[in-house]
Coordinates of N, CA and C in Angstrom, one line a residue:
T1 N -27.0 -52.4 -67.8 CA -26.6 -52.0 -66.5 C -25.6 -50.9 -66.5
V2 N -25.8 -49.9 -65.8 CA -24.8 -48.8 -65.7 C -23.9 -48.9 -64.5
S3 N -22.6 -49.0 -64.7 CA -21.7 -49.1 -63.5 C -21.7 -47.8 -62.8
P4 N -21.6 -47.9 -61.5 CA -21.6 -46.6 -60.7 C -20.3 -45.8 -61.0
A5 N -20.5 -44.6 -61.1 CA -19.3 -43.7 -61.4 C -18.3 -43.7 -60.3
T6 N -17.0 -43.6 -60.6 CA -16.0 -43.5 -59.6 C -16.1 -42.1 -59.0
P7 N -16.2 -42.1 -57.6 CA -16.3 -40.8 -57.0 C -15.1 -40.0 -57.2
P8 N -15.2 -38.7 -57.4 CA -14.1 -37.8 -57.6 C -13.2 -37.8 -56.3
P9 N -11.9 -37.4 -56.4 CA -11.1 -37.3 -55.3 C -11.7 -36.3 -54.2
G10 N -11.6 -36.7 -53.0 CA -12.1 -35.8 -51.9 C -13.5 -36.1 -51.6
S11 N -14.2 -37.0 -52.3 CA -15.6 -37.3 -52.0 C -15.6 -38.5 -51.0
G12 N -16.7 -38.7 -50.4 CA -16.8 -39.8 -49.4 C -16.9 -39.3 -48.0
D13 N -16.3 -40.1 -47.1 CA -16.4 -39.7 -45.7 C -15.0 -39.7 -45.1
V14 N -14.9 -39.2 -43.9 CA -13.6 -39.2 -43.2 C -13.5 -40.7 -42.6
P15 N -12.3 -41.1 -42.3 CA -12.1 -42.4 -41.7 C -12.9 -42.6 -40.4
T16 N -13.2 -43.9 -40.2 CA -14.0 -44.3 -39.0 C -13.0 -45.0 -38.1
L17 N -13.0 -44.6 -36.8 CA -12.1 -45.2 -35.8 C -12.8 -45.6 -34.6
S18 N -12.3 -46.6 -33.8 CA -12.8 -47.0 -32.6 C -11.8 -47.6 -31.7
N19 N -12.2 -48.0 -30.5 CA -11.3 -48.8 -29.6 C -10.0 -48.2 -29.2
P20 N -10.0 -47.0 -28.6 CA -8.7 -46.5 -28.2 C -8.1 -47.3 -27.0
T21 N -6.8 -47.6 -27.1 CA -6.2 -48.5 -26.2 C -4.9 -47.9 -25.6
H22 N -4.6 -48.4 -24.4 CA -3.3 -48.0 -23.8 C -2.7 -49.2 -23.1
S23 N -1.3 -49.1 -23.0 CA -0.6 -50.1 -22.2 C 0.8 -49.6 -22.0
N24 N 1.6 -50.3 -21.2 CA 3.0 -50.0 -20.9 C 3.1 -48.5 -20.4
V25 N 2.2 -48.2 -19.4 CA 2.2 -46.8 -18.9 C 3.3 -46.6 -17.9
T26 N 4.0 -45.5 -18.0 CA 5.0 -45.2 -17.0 C 4.7 -43.8 -16.5
Q27 N 5.7 -43.1 -15.8 CA 5.5 -41.8 -15.3 C 5.3 -40.8 -16.5
T28 N 6.0 -41.0 -17.6 CA 6.1 -40.0 -18.7 C 5.8 -40.6 -20.1
S29 N 5.4 -41.9 -20.2 CA 5.1 -42.4 -21.5 C 4.0 -43.5 -21.4
A30 N 3.5 -43.8 -22.6 CA 2.5 -44.9 -22.7 C 2.4 -45.3 -24.2
L31 N 2.0 -46.6 -24.4 CA 1.7 -47.1 -25.7 C 0.3 -46.9 -26.0
L32 N 0.0 -45.9 -26.9 CA -1.4 -45.5 -27.2 C -1.8 -46.0 -28.6
G33 N -3.0 -46.3 -28.9 CA -3.4 -46.8 -30.2 C -4.9 -46.7 -30.4
A34 N -5.4 -47.2 -31.5 CA -6.8 -47.3 -31.8 C -7.0 -48.2 -33.0
T35 N -8.2 -48.4 -33.5 CA -8.5 -49.2 -34.7 C -9.2 -48.4 -35.7
I36 N -8.7 -48.5 -37.0 CA -9.4 -47.8 -38.1 C -10.2 -48.9 -38.7
S37 N -11.5 -48.7 -38.7 CA -12.5 -49.7 -39.3 C -12.8 -49.4 -40.7
S38 N -12.7 -48.2 -41.1 CA -13.0 -47.8 -42.5 C -12.2 -46.6 -42.9
D39 N -11.7 -46.6 -44.2 CA -11.0 -45.5 -44.7 C -11.9 -44.4 -45.2
G40 N -13.2 -44.6 -45.2 CA -14.2 -43.6 -45.7 C -14.3 -43.5 -47.2
G41 N -13.7 -44.5 -47.9 CA -13.7 -44.5 -49.3 C -12.6 -43.8 -50.0
S42 N -11.6 -43.4 -49.2 CA -10.4 -42.7 -49.7 C -9.2 -43.1 -48.9
P43 N -8.1 -43.3 -49.6 CA -6.9 -43.9 -48.9 C -6.5 -43.1 -47.7
I44 N -6.0 -43.8 -46.7 CA -5.5 -43.2 -45.4 C -4.2 -42.5 -45.8
L45 N -4.1 -41.2 -45.4 CA -2.9 -40.5 -45.6 C -2.0 -40.4 -44.3
E46 N -2.7 -40.5 -43.2 CA -1.9 -40.4 -41.9 C -2.8 -41.0 -40.8
R47 N -2.2 -41.6 -39.9 CA -2.9 -42.1 -38.7 C -2.0 -41.9 -37.5
G48 N -2.6 -41.8 -36.3 CA -1.8 -41.5 -35.1 C -2.7 -41.3 -33.9
T49 N -2.2 -40.7 -32.9 CA -2.9 -40.4 -31.6 C -2.8 -39.0 -31.2
C50 N -3.7 -38.5 -30.5 CA -3.7 -37.2 -29.8 C -3.9 -37.4 -28.3
W51 N -3.3 -36.5 -27.5 CA -3.6 -36.6 -26.1 C -3.7 -35.2 -25.5
G52 N -4.3 -35.1 -24.4 CA -4.4 -33.8 -23.7 C -4.9 -34.0 -22.3
L53 N -5.2 -32.9 -21.6 CA -5.6 -33.0 -20.2 C -7.1 -32.7 -20.1
V54 N -7.8 -32.6 -21.2 CA -9.3 -32.5 -21.3 C -9.8 -33.6 -22.3
P55 N -11.1 -34.0 -22.1 CA -11.6 -35.0 -23.0 C -11.6 -34.6 -24.5
N56 N -11.6 -35.6 -25.4 CA -11.6 -35.4 -26.8 C -10.5 -34.4 -27.3
P57 N -9.3 -34.7 -27.0 CA -8.2 -33.8 -27.4 C -7.9 -33.7 -28.9
T58 N -7.6 -32.6 -29.3 CA -7.1 -32.4 -30.7 C -5.6 -31.8 -30.6
T59 N -5.0 -31.8 -29.5 CA -3.7 -31.3 -29.3 C -2.7 -32.5 -29.1
N60 N -1.4 -32.2 -29.2 CA -0.4 -33.2 -29.1 C -0.6 -34.4 -30.0
C61 N -1.0 -34.1 -31.2 CA -1.2 -35.2 -32.2 C 0.1 -35.6 -32.9
A62 N 0.3 -36.9 -33.0 CA 1.6 -37.3 -33.7 C 1.2 -38.5 -34.6
P63 N 1.8 -38.6 -35.8 CA 1.5 -39.7 -36.6 C 2.2 -41.0 -36.2
E64 N 1.6 -42.1 -36.4 CA 2.2 -43.4 -36.0 C 3.1 -43.9 -37.1
G65 N 2.8 -43.5 -38.4 CA 3.7 -43.9 -39.5 C 3.0 -44.8 -40.5
G66 N 1.9 -45.5 -40.1 CA 1.3 -46.4 -41.1 C 0.1 -45.7 -41.8
I67 N -0.4 -46.3 -42.9 CA -1.5 -45.7 -43.6 C -2.5 -46.8 -44.0
S68 N -2.6 -47.9 -43.3 CA -3.5 -49.0 -43.6 C -4.7 -48.9 -42.6
V69 N -5.7 -49.6 -43.0 CA -6.9 -49.8 -42.1 C -6.5 -50.9 -41.1
G70 N -7.0 -50.8 -39.9 CA -6.8 -51.9 -38.9 C -6.2 -51.3 -37.6
V71 N -5.7 -52.2 -36.8 CA -5.2 -51.8 -35.4 C -3.8 -51.2 -35.5
F72 N -3.6 -50.1 -34.8 CA -2.2 -49.5 -34.7 C -2.0 -49.0 -33.3
S73 N -0.7 -48.8 -33.0 CA -0.3 -48.3 -31.7 C 1.1 -47.7 -31.8
H74 N 1.5 -46.8 -31.0 CA 2.8 -46.3 -30.9 C 3.1 -45.7 -29.5
V75 N 4.4 -45.6 -29.2 CA 4.8 -45.0 -27.9 C 4.7 -43.5 -28.0
R76 N 4.0 -42.9 -27.0 CA 3.9 -41.5 -26.8 C 4.7 -41.1 -25.6
S77 N 5.7 -40.2 -25.7 CA 6.5 -39.8 -24.6 C 6.3 -38.4 -24.2
S78 N 7.0 -37.9 -23.2 CA 6.9 -36.5 -22.7 C 5.5 -36.3 -22.1
L79 N 4.8 -37.3 -21.6 CA 3.6 -37.1 -20.9 C 3.8 -36.6 -19.5
P80 N 2.9 -35.8 -19.0 CA 3.1 -35.3 -17.6 C 2.9 -36.4 -16.6
P81 N 3.8 -36.5 -15.6 CA 3.6 -37.6 -14.6 C 2.5 -37.3 -13.7
Q82 N 1.9 -38.3 -13.1 CA 0.9 -38.2 -12.1 C -0.3 -37.4 -12.5
E83 N -0.8 -37.6 -13.8 CA -1.9 -36.9 -14.3 C -2.8 -37.9 -15.0
T84 N -4.1 -37.4 -15.2 CA -5.1 -38.2 -16.0 C -4.9 -37.7 -17.4
I85 N -4.5 -38.5 -18.3 CA -4.3 -38.2 -19.7 C -5.5 -38.7 -20.5
Y86 N -6.1 -37.8 -21.3 CA -7.2 -38.2 -22.3 C -6.5 -38.4 -23.6
Y87 N -6.9 -39.4 -24.4 CA -6.3 -39.6 -25.7 C -7.3 -40.3 -26.6
R88 N -7.0 -40.2 -27.9 CA -7.8 -40.8 -28.9 C -7.0 -41.0 -30.2
G89 N -7.5 -42.0 -31.0 CA -6.8 -42.1 -32.3 C -7.4 -41.2 -33.3
Y90 N -6.6 -40.9 -34.4 CA -7.1 -40.2 -35.5 C -6.6 -40.8 -36.8
A91 N -7.2 -40.5 -37.9 CA -6.8 -40.9 -39.2 C -7.3 -39.8 -40.2
R92 N -6.4 -39.5 -41.2 CA -6.8 -38.5 -42.1 C -6.8 -39.1 -43.6
N93 N -7.8 -38.7 -44.3 CA -7.8 -39.0 -45.8 C -8.0 -37.7 -46.5
A94 N -8.4 -37.8 -47.8 CA -8.5 -36.6 -48.6 C -9.8 -35.8 -48.2
V95 N -10.7 -36.4 -47.5 CA -11.9 -35.7 -47.1 C -11.7 -34.9 -45.8
G96 N -10.9 -35.5 -44.9 CA -10.7 -34.8 -43.6 C -10.2 -35.8 -42.6
T97 N -10.3 -35.5 -41.3 CA -9.8 -36.3 -40.2 C -10.9 -36.8 -39.4
G98 N -10.8 -38.1 -39.2 CA -11.7 -38.8 -38.3 C -11.1 -39.2 -37.0
Y99 N -11.8 -39.2 -35.9 CA -11.3 -39.6 -34.6 C -12.0 -40.7 -34.0
S100 N -11.3 -41.5 -33.1 CA -12.0 -42.5 -32.3 C -12.7 -41.8 -31.1
S101 N -13.4 -42.6 -30.3 CA -13.9 -42.0 -29.0 C -12.6 -41.8 -28.2
A102 N -12.8 -41.1 -27.1 CA -11.7 -40.8 -26.2 C -11.6 -41.8 -25.1
N103 N -10.4 -42.0 -24.6 CA -10.2 -42.9 -23.4 C -9.3 -42.1 -22.4
A104 N -9.1 -42.6 -21.2 CA -8.3 -41.9 -20.2 C -7.4 -42.9 -19.6
V105 N -6.2 -42.4 -19.2 CA -5.3 -43.2 -18.4 C -4.5 -42.3 -17.5
D106 N -4.2 -42.9 -16.3 CA -3.4 -42.2 -15.3 C -1.9 -42.5 -15.4
T107 N -1.1 -41.5 -15.7 CA 0.4 -41.8 -15.7 C 0.8 -42.1 -14.2
E108 N 1.9 -42.8 -14.1 CA 2.3 -43.2 -12.8 C 2.8 -42.1 -11.9
V109 N 2.8 -42.3 -10.6 CA 3.2 -41.3 -9.6 C 4.8 -41.3 -9.7
L110 N 5.3 -40.1 -9.5 CA 6.7 -39.9 -9.5 C 7.3 -40.6 -8.2
P111 N 8.4 -41.3 -8.4 CA 9.0 -41.9 -7.2 C 9.6 -40.9 -6.3
T112 N 9.7 -41.2 -5.0 CA 10.2 -40.3 -4.0 C 11.3 -41.0 -3.2
V113 N 12.1 -40.1 -2.6 CA 13.1 -40.6 -1.6 C 13.0 -39.7 -0.4
T114 N 12.9 -40.3 0.7 CA 12.7 -39.6 2.0 C 13.9 -39.9 2.9
M115 N 14.4 -38.8 3.6 CA 15.5 -39.0 4.5 C 15.1 -38.4 5.9
N116 N 15.4 -39.1 6.9 CA 15.1 -38.6 8.3 C 16.4 -38.6 9.1
L117 N 16.5 -37.6 9.9 CA 17.7 -37.4 10.8 C 17.1 -37.3 12.2
C118 N 17.5 -38.2 13.1 CA 16.9 -38.3 14.4 C 18.0 -38.4 15.5
T119 N 17.7 -38.0 16.7 CA 18.6 -38.4 17.8 C 18.5 -39.9 18.0
K120 N 19.5 -40.4 18.7 CA 19.6 -41.9 18.9 C 18.3 -42.4 19.5
G121 N 17.7 -43.4 18.9 CA 16.5 -44.0 19.4 C 15.3 -43.6 18.6
G122 N 15.5 -42.8 17.6 CA 14.4 -42.4 16.7 C 13.5 -41.3 17.2
T123 N 14.0 -40.5 18.1 CA 13.1 -39.4 18.5 C 13.6 -38.0 18.0
A124 N 12.8 -37.0 18.1 CA 13.2 -35.6 17.7 C 13.8 -35.6 16.3
C125 N 13.0 -36.0 15.4 CA 13.5 -36.1 14.0 C 13.2 -34.9 13.1
V126 N 14.0 -34.7 12.1 CA 13.7 -33.8 11.0 C 13.7 -34.6 9.7
T127 N 13.0 -34.2 8.7 CA 12.9 -34.9 7.4 C 13.4 -34.0 6.3
N128 N 13.1 -34.4 5.1 CA 13.6 -33.7 3.9 C 13.7 -32.2 4.0
G129 N 14.9 -31.7 3.8 CA 15.0 -30.2 3.9 C 15.2 -29.7 5.3
G130 N 15.1 -30.5 6.3 CA 15.1 -30.0 7.7 C 16.5 -29.9 8.2
T131 N 16.6 -29.2 9.4 CA 17.9 -29.0 10.1 C 17.7 -29.4 11.5
K132 N 18.7 -30.2 12.0 CA 18.7 -30.8 13.3 C 19.9 -30.2 14.1
H133 N 19.6 -29.7 15.3 CA 20.7 -29.2 16.2 C 20.9 -30.2 17.3
I134 N 22.2 -30.5 17.6 CA 22.5 -31.5 18.6 C 23.6 -31.0 19.5
Y135 N 23.8 -31.6 20.7 CA 25.0 -31.3 21.5 C 26.2 -32.0 20.9
V136 N 27.4 -31.5 21.2 CA 28.6 -32.1 20.8 C 28.7 -33.5 21.4
G137 N 29.0 -34.5 20.6 CA 29.1 -35.9 21.1 C 27.8 -36.7 21.1
E138 N 26.7 -36.0 20.8 CA 25.4 -36.7 20.8 C 25.3 -37.6 19.6
D139 N 24.7 -38.8 19.8 CA 24.5 -39.7 18.7 C 23.3 -39.4 17.9
V140 N 23.3 -39.6 16.5 CA 22.2 -39.4 15.7 C 22.0 -40.6 14.7
E141 N 20.9 -40.7 14.2 CA 20.6 -41.7 13.2 C 20.1 -41.1 11.9
V142 N 20.6 -41.4 10.8 CA 20.2 -40.9 9.5 C 19.6 -42.1 8.7
T143 N 18.4 -42.0 8.4 CA 17.7 -43.1 7.6 C 17.1 -42.6 6.3
W144 N 17.1 -43.4 5.3 CA 16.4 -43.0 4.0 C 15.7 -44.1 3.4
I145 N 14.7 -43.8 2.6 CA 13.9 -44.9 1.9 C 13.5 -44.3 0.6
S146 N 13.6 -45.2 -0.4 CA 13.1 -44.8 -1.7 C 11.8 -45.5 -2.0
S147 N 10.8 -44.9 -2.7 CA 9.5 -45.5 -2.9 C 9.5 -46.5 -4.0
D148 N 10.6 -46.7 -4.7 CA 10.8 -47.7 -5.7 C 12.2 -48.3 -5.6
A149 N 12.3 -49.6 -6.1 CA 13.6 -50.2 -6.1 C 14.4 -49.6 -7.1
T150 N 15.4 -48.8 -6.7 CA 16.1 -48.0 -7.7 C 17.6 -47.8 -7.2
S151 N 18.3 -47.1 -7.9 CA 19.7 -46.9 -7.5 C 19.9 -45.5 -6.8
C152 N 20.4 -45.5 -5.6 CA 20.6 -44.3 -4.8 C 22.1 -44.2 -4.4
T153 N 22.6 -43.0 -4.4 CA 24.0 -42.8 -4.1 C 24.2 -41.7 -3.1
H154 N 25.1 -42.0 -2.1 CA 25.5 -41.0 -1.2 C 26.3 -39.9 -1.9
V155 N 25.9 -38.7 -2.0 CA 26.6 -37.7 -2.7 C 27.2 -36.6 -1.7
E156 N 26.8 -36.6 -0.5 CA 27.3 -35.6 0.5 C 27.1 -36.1 1.9
G157 N 28.1 -36.0 2.7 CA 28.0 -36.5 4.1 C 29.3 -37.0 4.6
P158 N 29.4 -37.3 5.9 CA 30.7 -37.9 6.4 C 31.0 -39.2 5.8
S159 N 32.2 -39.6 6.0 CA 32.7 -40.9 5.4 C 32.0 -42.1 5.9
D160 N 31.5 -42.1 7.2 CA 30.8 -43.3 7.7 C 29.4 -43.3 7.4
F161 N 28.9 -42.3 6.6 CA 27.5 -42.4 6.1 C 27.6 -43.0 4.7
E162 N 27.2 -44.2 4.6 CA 27.3 -45.0 3.3 C 25.9 -45.3 2.8
V163 N 25.7 -45.3 1.5 CA 24.4 -45.7 0.9 C 24.7 -46.7 -0.1
T164 N 24.0 -47.8 -0.1 CA 24.1 -48.9 -1.1 C 22.9 -48.8 -2.0
N165 N 23.1 -49.5 -3.1 CA 22.0 -49.5 -4.1 C 20.9 -50.5 -3.8
T166 N 20.3 -50.3 -2.7 CA 19.3 -51.2 -2.2 C 18.0 -50.4 -1.9
F167 N 16.9 -51.0 -2.1 CA 15.6 -50.4 -1.8 C 15.4 -50.3 -0.3
G168 N 15.2 -49.1 0.2 CA 14.9 -48.9 1.6 C 16.1 -49.1 2.5
T169 N 17.2 -48.6 2.2 CA 18.4 -48.8 3.0 C 18.3 -47.8 4.2
D170 N 18.7 -48.3 5.4 CA 18.9 -47.4 6.6 C 20.4 -47.4 6.9
D171 N 20.8 -46.2 7.4 CA 22.2 -46.1 7.8 C 22.3 -45.3 9.1
T172 N 23.2 -45.6 9.9 CA 23.3 -44.9 11.2 C 24.7 -44.2 11.3
V173 N 24.7 -43.0 11.7 CA 25.9 -42.2 12.0 C 26.0 -41.9 13.5
T174 N 27.0 -42.4 14.2 CA 27.1 -42.3 15.6 C 28.2 -41.4 16.0
E175 N 28.0 -40.6 17.1 CA 29.1 -39.7 17.6 C 29.7 -38.9 16.5
P176 N 29.0 -38.0 15.8 CA 29.5 -37.2 14.7 C 30.8 -36.5 15.1
P177 N 31.9 -36.8 14.4 CA 33.2 -36.2 14.9 C 33.4 -34.8 14.3
F178 N 32.5 -33.9 14.5 CA 32.6 -32.6 14.0 C 31.8 -31.6 14.9
N179 N 32.2 -30.4 14.9 CA 31.6 -29.4 15.6 C 31.3 -28.3 14.6
G180 N 30.1 -28.3 14.1 CA 29.7 -27.4 13.0 C 28.5 -27.9 12.2
T181 N 28.5 -27.7 10.9 CA 27.4 -28.0 10.1 C 27.8 -29.2 9.2
Q182 N 26.9 -30.2 9.1 CA 27.2 -31.3 8.2 C 25.9 -31.6 7.4
V183 N 26.0 -31.7 6.1 CA 24.9 -32.0 5.2 C 24.9 -33.4 4.8
F184 N 23.8 -34.1 4.8 CA 23.6 -35.5 4.3 C 22.7 -35.4 3.1
R185 N 23.2 -36.0 2.0 CA 22.4 -35.9 0.8 C 22.5 -37.2 0.0
V186 N 21.3 -37.7 -0.4 CA 21.2 -38.9 -1.2 C 20.6 -38.5 -2.5
A187 N 21.1 -39.0 -3.6 CA 20.6 -38.8 -5.0 C 20.2 -40.2 -5.5
C188 N 19.0 -40.2 -6.1 CA 18.4 -41.4 -6.7 C 18.1 -41.2 -8.2
T189 N 18.2 -42.3 -9.0 CA 17.8 -42.2 -10.4 C 17.1 -43.5 -10.7
N190 N 16.0 -43.3 -11.5 CA 15.3 -44.5 -12.2 C 14.6 -43.9 -13.4
G191 N 15.4 -43.2 -14.2 CA 14.7 -42.5 -15.3 C 14.4 -41.1 -14.9
I192 N 14.1 -40.9 -13.7 CA 13.8 -39.5 -13.1 C 14.7 -39.3 -11.9
A193 N 15.4 -38.3 -11.9 CA 16.3 -38.0 -10.8 C 15.6 -37.3 -9.7
R194 N 16.0 -37.6 -8.4 CA 15.5 -36.8 -7.3 C 16.4 -37.0 -6.2
E195 N 16.4 -36.2 -5.1 CA 17.3 -36.3 -4.0 C 16.6 -35.9 -2.7
A196 N 17.3 -36.3 -1.6 CA 16.8 -35.9 -0.3 C 18.0 -35.4 0.4
V197 N 17.8 -34.3 1.3 CA 18.9 -33.8 2.0 C 18.4 -33.3 3.4
V198 N 19.2 -33.5 4.4 CA 19.0 -33.0 5.8 C 20.3 -32.4 6.3
T199 N 20.2 -31.5 7.2 CA 21.4 -30.8 7.7 C 21.5 -31.0 9.2
L200 N 22.7 -31.3 9.7 CA 23.0 -31.5 11.1 C 23.9 -30.4 11.6
V201 N 23.5 -29.8 12.7 CA 24.3 -28.7 13.2 C 24.7 -29.1 14.7
T202 N 26.0 -29.3 14.9 CA 26.5 -29.6 16.2 C 27.0 -28.3 16.9
D203 N 26.2 -27.8 17.8 CA 26.6 -26.5 18.4 C 26.2 -26.4 19.9
G204 N 25.8 -27.6 20.5 CA 25.5 -27.5 21.9 C 24.1 -27.0 22.2
N205 N 23.3 -26.8 21.2 CA 21.9 -26.3 21.4 C 20.9 -27.2 20.8
A206 N 20.7 -28.3 21.5 CA 19.8 -29.4 20.9 C 18.4 -28.8 20.8
R207 N 17.8 -29.1 19.6 CA 16.4 -28.7 19.4 C 15.8 -29.3 18.1

């Protein structure tokens, strides 16, 4: 009986992969992985994942760090928020690079914060970026709401305009003690910073 010859280095097949998986998806990161079912007859030199905005990506590839056959996963960061991400696993041996099938995942929507400035009673409102003109002594209401339970801070406005670290806080400013321009600004953070601002002008020309 003649034993089969040992194949020379670089012979054989590229690794075989399957089952692309994702979990722990946020606005800008996700745990991505795949399964290497065969090394193709040559040791694994590198394994990892690739992602992109089109199917079957070969861009944004990063090694996971392991070199064994089996299931692997790692955290991929710097993903674009509010996008459909296509990804797949890859593994490289001396023959070349093999890929799993592709999968898709939607990164989460960016959180928002909205501020409204209205005359007393909730009428004639302006919202983010708007300017409201009122008569001297007229009451106004300033309300804000964040789309996620997060930490928001009053960074600009009169002393009686207070913001607490509560989801969906409303606050009212009555009889503004000024004759001129006043900016109301709220800043929120939850890994991603954003803010809302409205401007109140007290000049006797309500509109």
